[in-house]
Amino acid sequence: MSDHVVHSDTMRILIIEDDRDAADYIVRAFRETGHVADHAADGEEGLAMALDGDYDVLIVDRMLPKRDGLSVIGELRAKKVETPVLILGAGTGR
């Protein structure tokens, strides 16, 4: 049995994350598995990219500069963009 993962469809993924190390890790992981992964470093840039792009899924950090993640998602929904969203949030460390 092979450990190689085969994907029948390439997904377009937008990662909206201001932590450069975390974003690089996520983008690299998706690209290594054959997907197209774009990155936005703040809420305004992410909103613009999400509105202009044809993404299959958005990965959005809750706390972002310029515009928080929930505000980005709210604006997308108000504009009838129904792309699925995974929200990233920092834990309390407890």
PDB file of C-alpha atoms in Angstrom:
ATOM      1  CA  MET A   1       0.000   0.000   0.000  1.00  0.00           C
ATOM      2  CA  SER A   2       1.282   3.443  -0.917  1.00  0.00           C
ATOM      3  CA  ASP A   3       1.379   6.476   1.374  1.00  0.00           C
ATOM      4  CA  HIS A   4       0.912   8.720  -1.668  1.00  0.00           C
ATOM      5  CA  VAL A   5      -2.349  10.687  -1.608  1.00  0.00           C
ATOM      6  CA  VAL A   6      -4.089  11.099  -4.948  1.00  0.00           C
ATOM      7  CA  HIS A   7      -6.431  14.037  -5.486  1.00  0.00           C
ATOM      8  CA  SER A   8      -8.923  13.934  -8.305  1.00  0.00           C
ATOM      9  CA  ASP A   9      -9.726  17.649  -8.124  1.00  0.00           C
ATOM     10  CA  THR A  10      -7.554  20.645  -7.458  1.00  0.00           C
ATOM     11  CA  MET A  11      -9.066  23.099  -5.011  1.00  0.00           C
ATOM     12  CA  ARG A  12      -8.495  26.853  -5.004  1.00  0.00           C
ATOM     13  CA  ILE A  13      -7.939  27.966  -1.417  1.00  0.00           C
ATOM     14  CA  LEU A  14      -7.540  31.459  -0.009  1.00  0.00           C
ATOM     15  CA  ILE A  15      -5.728  31.769   3.312  1.00  0.00           C
ATOM     16  CA  ILE A  16      -6.341  35.089   5.085  1.00  0.00           C
ATOM     17  CA  GLU A  17      -3.773  35.090   7.895  1.00  0.00           C
ATOM     18  CA  ASP A  18      -1.476  37.833   9.224  1.00  0.00           C
ATOM     19  CA  ASP A  19       1.005  35.491  10.930  1.00  0.00           C
ATOM     20  CA  ARG A  20       3.564  34.989   8.149  1.00  0.00           C
ATOM     21  CA  ASP A  21       4.963  31.721   9.533  1.00  0.00           C
ATOM     22  CA  ALA A  22       1.518  30.165   9.968  1.00  0.00           C
ATOM     23  CA  ALA A  23       0.412  31.348   6.522  1.00  0.00           C
ATOM     24  CA  ASP A  24       3.564  30.003   4.847  1.00  0.00           C
ATOM     25  CA  TYR A  25       3.065  26.620   6.529  1.00  0.00           C
ATOM     26  CA  ILE A  26      -0.601  26.356   5.464  1.00  0.00           C
ATOM     27  CA  VAL A  27       0.066  27.544   1.895  1.00  0.00           C
ATOM     28  CA  ARG A  28       2.980  25.126   1.511  1.00  0.00           C
ATOM     29  CA  ALA A  29       0.947  22.198   2.851  1.00  0.00           C
ATOM     30  CA  PHE A  30      -1.891  22.749   0.386  1.00  0.00           C
ATOM     31  CA  ARG A  31       0.439  23.348  -2.565  1.00  0.00           C
ATOM     32  CA  GLU A  32       2.389  20.162  -1.772  1.00  0.00           C
ATOM     33  CA  THR A  33      -0.853  18.203  -2.066  1.00  0.00           C
ATOM     34  CA  GLY A  34      -1.635  19.700  -5.469  1.00  0.00           C
ATOM     35  CA  HIS A  35      -3.974  22.538  -4.595  1.00  0.00           C
ATOM     36  CA  VAL A  36      -3.800  26.208  -5.532  1.00  0.00           C
ATOM     37  CA  ALA A  37      -3.305  28.277  -2.377  1.00  0.00           C
ATOM     38  CA  ASP A  38      -3.262  32.071  -2.289  1.00  0.00           C
ATOM     39  CA  HIS A  39      -2.469  34.246   0.719  1.00  0.00           C
ATOM     40  CA  ALA A  40      -3.711  37.601   1.987  1.00  0.00           C
ATOM     41  CA  ALA A  41      -2.043  39.206   5.015  1.00  0.00           C
ATOM     42  CA  ASP A  42      -4.920  41.406   6.220  1.00  0.00           C
ATOM     43  CA  GLY A  43      -8.702  41.586   6.176  1.00  0.00           C
ATOM     44  CA  GLU A  44      -9.021  44.234   3.464  1.00  0.00           C
ATOM     45  CA  GLU A  45      -6.711  42.397   1.058  1.00  0.00           C
ATOM     46  CA  GLY A  46      -8.442  39.112   1.873  1.00  0.00           C
ATOM     47  CA  LEU A  47     -11.894  40.538   1.246  1.00  0.00           C
ATOM     48  CA  ALA A  48     -10.829  41.946  -2.123  1.00  0.00           C
ATOM     49  CA  MET A  49      -9.235  38.646  -3.152  1.00  0.00           C
ATOM     50  CA  ALA A  50     -12.259  36.629  -1.987  1.00  0.00           C
ATOM     51  CA  LEU A  51     -14.600  38.872  -3.981  1.00  0.00           C
ATOM     52  CA  ASP A  52     -12.435  38.745  -7.118  1.00  0.00           C
ATOM     53  CA  GLY A  53     -11.391  35.100  -6.949  1.00  0.00           C
ATOM     54  CA  ASP A  54     -13.272  31.899  -7.535  1.00  0.00           C
ATOM     55  CA  TYR A  55     -12.226  30.011  -4.407  1.00  0.00           C
ATOM     56  CA  ASP A  56     -13.486  26.627  -3.248  1.00  0.00           C
ATOM     57  CA  VAL A  57     -12.767  27.387   0.404  1.00  0.00           C
ATOM     58  CA  LEU A  58     -11.511  30.255   2.561  1.00  0.00           C
ATOM     59  CA  ILE A  59      -9.363  29.846   5.664  1.00  0.00           C
ATOM     60  CA  VAL A  60      -9.772  33.024   7.686  1.00  0.00           C
ATOM     61  CA  ASP A  61      -7.984  34.094  10.861  1.00  0.00           C
ATOM     62  CA  ARG A  62     -10.339  35.592  13.432  1.00  0.00           C
ATOM     63  CA  MET A  63      -7.972  38.425  14.404  1.00  0.00           C
ATOM     64  CA  LEU A  64      -6.617  40.348  11.405  1.00  0.00           C
ATOM     65  CA  PRO A  65      -5.236  43.838  10.818  1.00  0.00           C
ATOM     66  CA  LYS A  66      -7.387  46.387   8.943  1.00  0.00           C
ATOM     67  CA  ARG A  67     -10.546  44.239   9.160  1.00  0.00           C
ATOM     68  CA  ASP A  68     -11.261  41.296  11.463  1.00  0.00           C
ATOM     69  CA  GLY A  69     -12.110  37.859  10.085  1.00  0.00           C
ATOM     70  CA  LEU A  70     -15.771  37.862  11.134  1.00  0.00           C
ATOM     71  CA  SER A  71     -16.266  41.215   9.414  1.00  0.00           C
ATOM     72  CA  VAL A  72     -14.718  39.801   6.224  1.00  0.00           C
ATOM     73  CA  ILE A  73     -17.059  36.807   6.335  1.00  0.00           C
ATOM     74  CA  GLY A  74     -20.058  39.041   7.087  1.00  0.00           C
ATOM     75  CA  GLU A  75     -19.302  41.251   4.100  1.00  0.00           C
ATOM     76  CA  LEU A  76     -18.905  38.222   1.827  1.00  0.00           C
ATOM     77  CA  ARG A  77     -22.244  36.810   2.978  1.00  0.00           C
ATOM     78  CA  ALA A  78     -23.914  40.203   2.495  1.00  0.00           C
ATOM     79  CA  LYS A  79     -22.662  40.116  -1.100  1.00  0.00           C
ATOM     80  CA  LYS A  80     -24.086  36.582  -1.514  1.00  0.00           C
ATOM     81  CA  VAL A  81     -20.665  34.877  -1.599  1.00  0.00           C
ATOM     82  CA  GLU A  82     -21.356  31.427  -0.149  1.00  0.00           C
ATOM     83  CA  THR A  83     -17.840  29.976  -0.281  1.00  0.00           C
ATOM     84  CA  PRO A  84     -17.267  27.640   2.705  1.00  0.00           C
ATOM     85  CA  VAL A  85     -15.103  29.165   5.445  1.00  0.00           C
ATOM     86  CA  LEU A  86     -12.849  27.662   8.092  1.00  0.00           C
ATOM     87  CA  ILE A  87     -12.154  30.138  10.903  1.00  0.00           C
ATOM     88  CA  LEU A  88      -8.793  30.116  12.675  1.00  0.00           C
ATOM     89  CA  GLY A  89      -8.623  31.427  16.216  1.00  0.00           C
ATOM     90  CA  ALA A  90      -5.919  31.669  18.808  1.00  0.00           C
ATOM     91  CA  GLY A  91      -6.354  29.586  21.935  1.00  0.00           C
ATOM     92  CA  THR A  92      -5.914  30.879  25.451  1.00  0.00           C
ATOM     93  CA  GLY A  93      -3.003  28.571  26.134  1.00  0.00           C
ATOM     94  CA  ARG A  94      -4.816  26.871  29.031  1.00  0.00           C
TER      95      ARG A  94
END
